[in-house]
PDB file of C-alpha atoms in Angstrom:
ATOM      1  CA  MET A   1     192.584 184.623 102.355  1.00 37.00           C
ATOM      2  CA  VAL A   2     192.466 181.649 105.140  1.00 40.00           C
ATOM      3  CA  HIS A   3     189.448 181.867 107.107  1.00 45.00           C
ATOM      4  CA  ASP A   4     189.520 179.870 109.524  1.00 58.00           C
ATOM      5  CA  LEU A   5     191.700 177.855 111.647  1.00 69.00           C
ATOM      6  CA  ASP A   6     192.151 174.643 110.516  1.00 72.00           C
ATOM      7  CA  GLY A   7     194.382 172.757 111.937  1.00 83.00           C
ATOM      8  CA  SER A   8     197.879 173.795 114.445  1.00 93.00           C
ATOM      9  CA  LEU A   9     198.429 177.759 114.247  1.00 96.00           C
ATOM     10  CA  GLU A  10     202.350 176.399 112.663  1.00 96.00           C
ATOM     11  CA  GLU A  11     199.784 174.290 109.550  1.00 96.00           C
ATOM     12  CA  ALA A  12     197.428 177.754 108.779  1.00 96.00           C
ATOM     13  CA  LEU A  13     201.019 179.287 108.634  1.00 97.00           C
ATOM     14  CA  ARG A  14     202.826 177.224 106.695  1.00 97.00           C
ATOM     15  CA  ARG A  15     199.882 176.924 103.593  1.00 96.00           C
ATOM     16  CA  LEU A  16     199.428 181.464 103.681  1.00 97.00           C
ATOM     17  CA  CYS A  17     202.898 181.348 103.280  1.00 98.00           C
ATOM     18  CA  SER A  18     202.695 179.110 100.716  1.00 97.00           C
ATOM     19  CA  ARG A  19     200.008 180.634  99.017  1.00 96.00           C
ATOM     20  CA  GLU A  20     201.754 183.981  99.572  1.00 96.00           C
ATOM     21  CA  GLY A  21     205.386 183.109  98.213  1.00 96.00           C
ATOM     22  CA  ALA A  22     207.318 183.409 101.294  1.00 98.00           C
ATOM     23  CA  ALA A  23     209.233 181.749 103.403  1.00 98.00           C
ATOM     24  CA  PHE A  24     208.385 179.396 106.866  1.00 98.00           C
ATOM     25  CA  GLN A  25     210.014 179.009 110.099  1.00 98.00           C
ATOM     26  CA  LEU A  26     209.393 177.904 112.942  1.00 98.00           C
ATOM     27  CA  ASP A  27     211.960 178.453 116.056  1.00 98.00           C
ATOM     28  CA  GLY A  28     211.273 177.057 118.966  1.00 97.00           C
ATOM     29  CA  GLU A  29     208.512 174.497 120.785  1.00 96.00           C
ATOM     30  CA  PRO A  30     204.874 175.676 119.663  1.00 95.00           C
ATOM     31  CA  TYR A  31     202.664 174.717 123.062  1.00 95.00           C
ATOM     32  CA  THR A  32     198.938 175.556 122.320  1.00 92.00           C
ATOM     33  CA  LEU A  33     198.351 179.062 123.227  1.00 95.00           C
ATOM     34  CA  PRO A  34     194.812 181.380 123.960  1.00 95.00           C
ATOM     35  CA  ARG A  35     192.920 180.546 120.389  1.00 94.00           C
ATOM     36  CA  ARG A  36     192.285 184.541 120.476  1.00 95.00           C
ATOM     37  CA  ALA A  37     195.869 184.487 120.210  1.00 96.00           C
ATOM     38  CA  GLU A  38     196.892 182.299 117.164  1.00 96.00           C
ATOM     39  CA  VAL A  39     193.377 183.852 115.484  1.00 95.00           C
ATOM     40  CA  ALA A  40     195.137 187.292 115.759  1.00 96.00           C
ATOM     41  CA  LEU A  41     198.560 186.169 114.855  1.00 97.00           C
ATOM     42  CA  LEU A  42     197.486 184.209 112.054  1.00 97.00           C
ATOM     43  CA  ARG A  43     195.424 187.911 110.733  1.00 95.00           C
ATOM     44  CA  ILE A  44     198.660 189.508 112.231  1.00 96.00           C
ATOM     45  CA  ALA A  45     200.078 187.331 109.273  1.00 97.00           C
ATOM     46  CA  GLN A  46     197.255 187.736 106.840  1.00 95.00           C
ATOM     47  CA  GLY A  47     197.916 191.578 106.471  1.00 93.00           C
ATOM     48  CA  GLY A  48     201.186 191.500 106.875  1.00 95.00           C
ATOM     49  CA  LEU A  49     201.992 189.150 103.641  1.00 96.00           C
ATOM     50  CA  ALA A  50     199.457 191.532 102.594  1.00 93.00           C
ATOM     51  CA  ASN A  51     201.298 194.514 102.735  1.00 91.00           C
ATOM     52  CA  VAL A  52     204.185 192.240 101.488  1.00 94.00           C
ATOM     53  CA  SER A  53     202.859 191.700  97.987  1.00 93.00           C
ATOM     54  CA  ARG A  54     200.380 195.057  97.486  1.00 91.00           C
ATOM     55  CA  HIS A  55     203.391 197.304  98.386  1.00 90.00           C
ATOM     56  CA  ALA A  56     206.660 195.759  98.657  1.00 92.00           C
ATOM     57  CA  GLU A  57     208.345 195.069  95.117  1.00 94.00           C
ATOM     58  CA  ALA A  58     210.178 192.357  97.355  1.00 96.00           C
ATOM     59  CA  ALA A  59     211.303 189.252  95.681  1.00 96.00           C
ATOM     60  CA  ARG A  60     211.860 187.402  98.568  1.00 97.00           C
ATOM     61  CA  ALA A  61     209.700 186.834 101.949  1.00 98.00           C
ATOM     62  CA  ALA A  62     209.795 185.691 105.085  1.00 98.00           C
ATOM     63  CA  LEU A  63     207.647 184.641 108.077  1.00 98.00           C
ATOM     64  CA  THR A  64     208.897 182.830 111.597  1.00 98.00           C
ATOM     65  CA  LEU A  65     207.113 181.925 113.868  1.00 98.00           C
ATOM     66  CA  THR A  66     209.363 182.050 117.820  1.00 98.00           C
ATOM     67  CA  TYR A  67     207.468 180.040 120.588  1.00 98.00           C
ATOM     68  CA  MET A  68     209.882 181.313 124.307  1.00 97.00           C
ATOM     69  CA  GLU A  69     208.740 180.853 126.865  1.00 95.00           C
ATOM     70  CA  ASP A  70     207.391 184.154 128.058  1.00 95.00           C
ATOM     71  CA  GLU A  71     205.874 185.418 124.449  1.00 97.00           C
ATOM     72  CA  VAL A  72     205.459 184.275 121.028  1.00 98.00           C
ATOM     73  CA  ALA A  73     207.110 186.128 118.255  1.00 98.00           C
ATOM     74  CA  MET A  74     206.197 186.284 115.343  1.00 98.00           C
ATOM     75  CA  ASP A  75     208.554 188.497 112.557  1.00 98.00           C
ATOM     76  CA  ILE A  76     208.063 189.085 108.782  1.00 98.00           C
ATOM     77  CA  VAL A  77     210.690 190.000 107.115  1.00 98.00           C
ATOM     78  CA  ASP A  78     210.867 191.517 103.084  1.00 98.00           C
ATOM     79  CA  ASP A  79     213.600 192.841 101.022  1.00 97.00           C
ATOM     80  CA  GLY A  80     210.690 194.422  98.794  1.00 95.00           C
ATOM     81  CA  ARG A  81     211.328 199.040  98.882  1.00 94.00           C
ATOM     82  CA  GLY A  82     210.453 199.517 102.675  1.00 93.00           C
ATOM     83  CA  PHE A  83     209.596 202.808 103.640  1.00 89.00           C
ATOM     84  CA  ASP A  84     209.642 205.980 106.150  1.00 85.00           C
ATOM     85  CA  PRO A  85     208.008 204.625 109.023  1.00 81.00           C
ATOM     86  CA  LEU A  86     206.987 207.195 110.745  1.00 77.00           C
ATOM     87  CA  THR A  87     205.567 209.583 107.906  1.00 76.00           C
ATOM     88  CA  ARG A  88     203.795 206.053 107.375  1.00 65.00           C
ATOM     89  CA  SER A  89     201.078 204.052 108.189  1.00 64.00           C
ATOM     90  CA  GLY A  90     198.034 203.312 106.865  1.00 66.00           C
ATOM     91  CA  ASN A  91     195.565 201.081 107.424  1.00 64.00           C
ATOM     92  CA  GLY A  92     197.135 197.832 107.610  1.00 80.00           C
ATOM     93  CA  LEU A  93     199.093 198.334 109.910  1.00 86.00           C
ATOM     94  CA  GLY A  94     196.957 199.796 112.200  1.00 88.00           C
ATOM     95  CA  PHE A  95     194.969 197.156 112.016  1.00 90.00           C
ATOM     96  CA  ILE A  96     198.371 195.390 113.090  1.00 92.00           C
ATOM     97  CA  ARG A  97     199.009 196.855 115.300  1.00 93.00           C
ATOM     98  CA  ASP A  98     194.854 197.417 117.340  1.00 93.00           C
ATOM     99  CA  ARG A  99     195.052 193.244 117.102  1.00 93.00           C
ATOM    100  CA  ALA A 100     198.442 192.937 119.599  1.00 96.00           C
ATOM    101  CA  ALA A 101     197.447 195.686 121.616  1.00 96.00           C
ATOM    102  CA  GLU A 102     193.982 193.966 122.162  1.00 96.00           C
ATOM    103  CA  LEU A 103     196.406 190.496 123.583  1.00 96.00           C
ATOM    104  CA  GLY A 104     198.759 192.705 125.345  1.00 97.00           C
ATOM    105  CA  GLY A 105     201.238 192.266 122.662  1.00 98.00           C
ATOM    106  CA  ALA A 106     203.469 194.970 121.332  1.00 97.00           C
ATOM    107  CA  VAL A 107     204.740 196.231 117.361  1.00 96.00           C
ATOM    108  CA  THR A 108     207.572 196.805 116.457  1.00 95.00           C
ATOM    109  CA  VAL A 109     208.387 198.274 112.268  1.00 94.00           C
ATOM    110  CA  GLU A 110     211.644 198.588 111.035  1.00 94.00           C
ATOM    111  CA  SER A 111     211.933 199.904 107.560  1.00 93.00           C
ATOM    112  CA  ALA A 112     214.133 201.998 105.016  1.00 91.00           C
ATOM    113  CA  PRO A 113     213.228 203.445 101.154  1.00 92.00           C
ATOM    114  CA  GLY A 114     214.872 201.253  99.196  1.00 93.00           C
ATOM    115  CA  LEU A 115     216.454 198.716 101.932  1.00 93.00           C
ATOM    116  CA  GLY A 116     212.877 196.370 102.530  1.00 95.00           C
ATOM    117  CA  THR A 117     210.260 195.867 105.426  1.00 96.00           C
ATOM    118  CA  ALA A 118     211.093 193.477 108.614  1.00 97.00           C
ATOM    119  CA  LEU A 119     207.770 194.066 111.084  1.00 96.00           C
ATOM    120  CA  ALA A 120     207.711 192.027 114.342  1.00 98.00           C
ATOM    121  CA  VAL A 121     205.137 191.303 116.543  1.00 98.00           C
ATOM    122  CA  THR A 122     205.406 190.006 120.414  1.00 98.00           C
ATOM    123  CA  LEU A 123     202.312 188.297 122.541  1.00 98.00           C
ATOM    124  CA  PRO A 124     202.352 187.795 125.758  1.00 97.00           C
ATOM    125  CA  VAL A 125     201.556 184.396 126.885  1.00 92.00           C
ATOM    126  CA  PRO A 126     198.785 184.010 130.079  1.00 78.00           C
TER     127      PRO A 126
END
C-alpha cells in the first residue's frame, strides 16, 4: 500500500495499479489539485482496488483518472462477480463515500451479481 504521495498523483496511481494488477488510464490534461484532494483520490483508489482484490474475483480491473475543467473523476471498473449495491455496502464503500463527501464530491456504484462493478468518484475543482 502506498503510504505517501511521492511525485504526482498520476505516478502514485500508476504504481498502485501496477502492484494491484490493474490497468491505468489518464484522460485530459493533468493540473495541480489541492493536496487534500490528491491524498483522498489516492486513498479511495487504494480502497477501491483492495475491494476488487478481496471480493470481486475479477480477471481484469482498470482505473481511469480524468481531468475536466471543473472536476476530476476517477473510475474503477472490474469484470468480477459484482453485487447488489442496494443490499450491500460494506465499510470500504462507506470510507470511500466519506472521503469524497469531505471534499464536496460524489460517489456512484454500479454493480449487479455476475456483471462486475463500476465505482465512479468525482471531486469538484476549487
